[in-house]
Coordinates of C-alpha atoms in Angstrom, one line a residue:
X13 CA 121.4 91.3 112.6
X14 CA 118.8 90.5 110.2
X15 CA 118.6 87.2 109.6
X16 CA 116.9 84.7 106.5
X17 CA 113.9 82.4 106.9
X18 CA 114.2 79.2 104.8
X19 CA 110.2 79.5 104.5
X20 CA 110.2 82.2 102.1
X21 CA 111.6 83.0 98.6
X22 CA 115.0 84.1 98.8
X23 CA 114.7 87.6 96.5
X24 CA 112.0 88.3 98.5
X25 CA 114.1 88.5 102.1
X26 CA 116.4 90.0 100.8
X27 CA 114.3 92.8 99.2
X28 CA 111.9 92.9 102.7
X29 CA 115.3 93.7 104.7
X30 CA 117.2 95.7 102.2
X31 CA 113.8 98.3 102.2
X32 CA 113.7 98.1 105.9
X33 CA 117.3 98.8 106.3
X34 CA 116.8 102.1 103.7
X35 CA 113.4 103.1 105.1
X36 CA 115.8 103.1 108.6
X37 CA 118.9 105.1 107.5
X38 CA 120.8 102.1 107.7
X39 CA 122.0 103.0 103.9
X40 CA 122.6 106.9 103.7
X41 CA 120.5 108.6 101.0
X42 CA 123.3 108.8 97.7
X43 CA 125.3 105.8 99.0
X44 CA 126.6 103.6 96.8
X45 CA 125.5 99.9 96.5
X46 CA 127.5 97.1 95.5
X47 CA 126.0 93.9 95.1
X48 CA 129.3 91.5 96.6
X49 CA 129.4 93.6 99.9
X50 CA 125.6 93.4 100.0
X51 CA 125.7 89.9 99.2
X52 CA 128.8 89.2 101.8
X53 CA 126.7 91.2 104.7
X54 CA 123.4 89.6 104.0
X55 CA 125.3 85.4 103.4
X56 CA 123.4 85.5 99.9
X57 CA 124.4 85.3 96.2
X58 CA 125.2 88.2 94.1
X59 CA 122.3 86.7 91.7
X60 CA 119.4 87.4 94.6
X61 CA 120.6 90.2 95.7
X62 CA 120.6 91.9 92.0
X63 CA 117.0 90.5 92.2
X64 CA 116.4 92.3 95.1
X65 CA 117.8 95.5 93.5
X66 CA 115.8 95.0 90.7
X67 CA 112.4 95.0 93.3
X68 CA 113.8 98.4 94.6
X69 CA 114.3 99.7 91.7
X70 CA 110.8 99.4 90.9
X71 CA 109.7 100.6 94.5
X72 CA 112.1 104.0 93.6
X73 CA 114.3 103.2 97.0
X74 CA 117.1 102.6 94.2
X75 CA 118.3 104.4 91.4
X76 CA 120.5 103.1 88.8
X77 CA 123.3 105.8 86.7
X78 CA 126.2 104.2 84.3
X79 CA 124.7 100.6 86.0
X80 CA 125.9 101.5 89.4
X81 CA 123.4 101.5 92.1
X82 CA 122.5 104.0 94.6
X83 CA 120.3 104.6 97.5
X84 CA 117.7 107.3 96.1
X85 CA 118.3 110.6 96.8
X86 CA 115.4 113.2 96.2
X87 CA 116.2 116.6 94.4
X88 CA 113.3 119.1 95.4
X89 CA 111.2 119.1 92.6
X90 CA 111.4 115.1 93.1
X91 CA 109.9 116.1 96.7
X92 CA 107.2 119.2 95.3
X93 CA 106.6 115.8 92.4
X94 CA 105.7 113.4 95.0
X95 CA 103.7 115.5 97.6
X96 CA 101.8 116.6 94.3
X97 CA 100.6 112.9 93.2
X98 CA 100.0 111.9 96.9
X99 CA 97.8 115.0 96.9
X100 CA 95.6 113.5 94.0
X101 CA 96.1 110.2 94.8
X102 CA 95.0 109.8 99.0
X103 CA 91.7 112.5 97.8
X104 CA 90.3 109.8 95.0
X105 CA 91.0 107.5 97.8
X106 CA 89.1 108.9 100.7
X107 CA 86.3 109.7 98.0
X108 CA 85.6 105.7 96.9
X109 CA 86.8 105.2 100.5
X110 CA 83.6 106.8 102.0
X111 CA 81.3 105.0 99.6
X112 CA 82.9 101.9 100.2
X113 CA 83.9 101.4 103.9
X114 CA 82.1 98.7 105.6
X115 CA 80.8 99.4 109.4
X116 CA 83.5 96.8 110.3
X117 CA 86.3 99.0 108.5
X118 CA 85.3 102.3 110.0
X119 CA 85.2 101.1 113.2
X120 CA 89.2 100.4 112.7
X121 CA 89.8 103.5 111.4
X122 CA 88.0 104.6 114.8
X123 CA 89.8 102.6 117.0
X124 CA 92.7 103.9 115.0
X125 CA 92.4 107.8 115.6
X126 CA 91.6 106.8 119.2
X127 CA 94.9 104.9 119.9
X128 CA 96.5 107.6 118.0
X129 CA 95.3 110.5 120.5
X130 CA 96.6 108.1 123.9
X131 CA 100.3 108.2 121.5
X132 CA 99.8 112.2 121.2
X133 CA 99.4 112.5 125.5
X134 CA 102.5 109.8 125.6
X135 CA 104.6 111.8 122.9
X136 CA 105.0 108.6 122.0
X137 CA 106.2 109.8 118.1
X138 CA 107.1 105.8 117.0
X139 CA 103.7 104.7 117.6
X140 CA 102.3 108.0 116.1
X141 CA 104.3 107.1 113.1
X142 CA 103.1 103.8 112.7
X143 CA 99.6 104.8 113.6
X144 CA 99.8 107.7 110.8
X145 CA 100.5 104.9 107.8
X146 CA 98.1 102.6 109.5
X147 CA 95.0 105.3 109.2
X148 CA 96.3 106.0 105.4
X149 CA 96.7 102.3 104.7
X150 CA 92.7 101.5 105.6
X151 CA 91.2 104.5 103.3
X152 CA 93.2 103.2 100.2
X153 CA 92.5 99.7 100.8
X154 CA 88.5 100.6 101.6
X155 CA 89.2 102.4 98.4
X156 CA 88.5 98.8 96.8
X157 CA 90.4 100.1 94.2
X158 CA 93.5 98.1 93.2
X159 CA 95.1 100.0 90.7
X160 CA 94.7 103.0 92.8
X161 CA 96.0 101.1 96.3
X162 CA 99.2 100.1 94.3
X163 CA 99.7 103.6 93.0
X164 CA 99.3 105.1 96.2
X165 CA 101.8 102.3 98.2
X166 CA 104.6 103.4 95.8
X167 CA 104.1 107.3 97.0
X168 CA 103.7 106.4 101.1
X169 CA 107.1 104.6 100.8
X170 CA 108.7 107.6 98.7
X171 CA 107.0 109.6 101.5
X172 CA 107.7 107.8 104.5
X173 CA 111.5 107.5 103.1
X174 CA 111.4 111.2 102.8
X175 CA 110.4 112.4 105.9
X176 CA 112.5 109.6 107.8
X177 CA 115.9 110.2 105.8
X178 CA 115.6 113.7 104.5
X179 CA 113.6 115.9 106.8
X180 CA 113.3 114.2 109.9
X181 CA 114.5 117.1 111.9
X182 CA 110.5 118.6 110.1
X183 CA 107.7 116.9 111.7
X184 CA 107.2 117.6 115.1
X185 CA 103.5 118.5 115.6
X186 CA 101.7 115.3 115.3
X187 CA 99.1 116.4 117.2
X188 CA 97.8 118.6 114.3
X189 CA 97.9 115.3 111.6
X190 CA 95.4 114.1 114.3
X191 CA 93.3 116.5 114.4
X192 CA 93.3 116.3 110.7
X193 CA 92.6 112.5 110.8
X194 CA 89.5 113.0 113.2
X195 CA 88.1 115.3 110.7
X196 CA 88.6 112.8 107.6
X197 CA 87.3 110.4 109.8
X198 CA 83.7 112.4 110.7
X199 CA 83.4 113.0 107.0
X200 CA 83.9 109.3 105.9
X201 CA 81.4 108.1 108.8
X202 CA 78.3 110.9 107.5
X203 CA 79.2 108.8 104.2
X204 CA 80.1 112.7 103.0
X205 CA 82.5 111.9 100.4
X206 CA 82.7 115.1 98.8
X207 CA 83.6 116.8 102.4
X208 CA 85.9 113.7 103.1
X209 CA 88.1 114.4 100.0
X210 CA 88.5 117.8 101.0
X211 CA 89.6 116.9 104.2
X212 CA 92.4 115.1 103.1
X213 CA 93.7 117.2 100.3
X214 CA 93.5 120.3 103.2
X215 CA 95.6 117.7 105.5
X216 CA 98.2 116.7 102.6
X217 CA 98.6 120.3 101.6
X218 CA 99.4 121.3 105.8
X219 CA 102.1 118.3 105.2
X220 CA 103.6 120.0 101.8
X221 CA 103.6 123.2 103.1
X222 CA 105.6 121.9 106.1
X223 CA 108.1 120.3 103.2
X224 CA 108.0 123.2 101.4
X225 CA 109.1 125.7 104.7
X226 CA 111.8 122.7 105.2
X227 CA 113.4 123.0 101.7
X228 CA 113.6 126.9 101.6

């Protein structure tokens, strides 16, 4: 059971564990939310949980019709829409990234690819996972861009929810998004930023065309 801290705003537990239990399938994709049974399972008001809501809402994780609340549930082209700004989006990224990074940085992203390789022998695909948003996480943020880095955090959750909840049954070959990452990673550490974008809109468009496959 998850459980409140008294050391933290209310609202804001309660949105850190409703997006965890989404991002986990602990609410189906399409299910109805209603804020007393939330409330009742979580020992809050009604008043911070509809705070919450309001948070997710803004994250996409929730969609509101006719003011009732539901868990979001992507059509396709919501899918093709997302994979298509994340496309953009990680590319500019990557680009500033490689003019940016400081030695300390790309050693990280290093360390990173290596841990990521020991996960691929293990078939470990949790730590893979975890390893996959880490790498993406430390290009946007050497980005220095923070417009950019909050535009691209709202896609890697849509992203993460989609392939966890929609079509987690698709991504079984991690050992090719490695490959991919050890690539980016080269390019960023000649300081080629022009390879180093192309790298990572050639690894996003391997992940779309895996979506794409999935939704015919």
């Amino acid at each position: 059971m998850r459980e409140i801290q008294k050391t933290e705003l209310l609202h804001s537990q309660v949105y850190t564990i409703l997006k965890a239990m989404i991002m986990d399938s602990e609410f189906r994709p399409g299910e109805r939310l209603v804020e007393t049974k939330v409330a009742v399972q979580l020992g809050v008001s009604r008043g911070t949980v509809r705070e919450a809501f309001q948070m997710l809402l803004k994250d996409g994780l929730l969609t509101r019709k006719n003011n009732v609340i539901f868990v979001y549930n992507p059509s396709v082209q919501d899918i093709v829409d997302v994979y298509e700004c994340r496309k953009s989006l990680e590319s500019l990224a990557v680009k500033l990234a490689t003019a940016h990074i400081q030695d300390e940085q790309l050693n990280e992203l290093g360390f990173v690819l290596e841990e990521s390789k020991k996960a691929v022998k293990l078939n470990d695909t949790q730590t893979l996972t975890n390893l996959n948003q880490k790498f993406h996480d430390m290009i946007d943020i050497a980005s220095d861009n923070k417009q950019l880095i909050q535009l691209c955090d709202v896609i890697k959750t849509k992203t993460l929810y989609i392939r966890n909840n929609v079509l987690k049954n698709h991504f079984k070959n991690f050992s090719d998004f490695v490959d991919d990452h050890e690539l980016i990673y080269l390019a960023m550490k000649e300081r080629n930023a022009s390879k180093a974008e192309q790298e990572m809109l050639s690894h996003i468009e391997k992940s779309f065309e895996t979506i794409q496959n999935a939704l015919k």
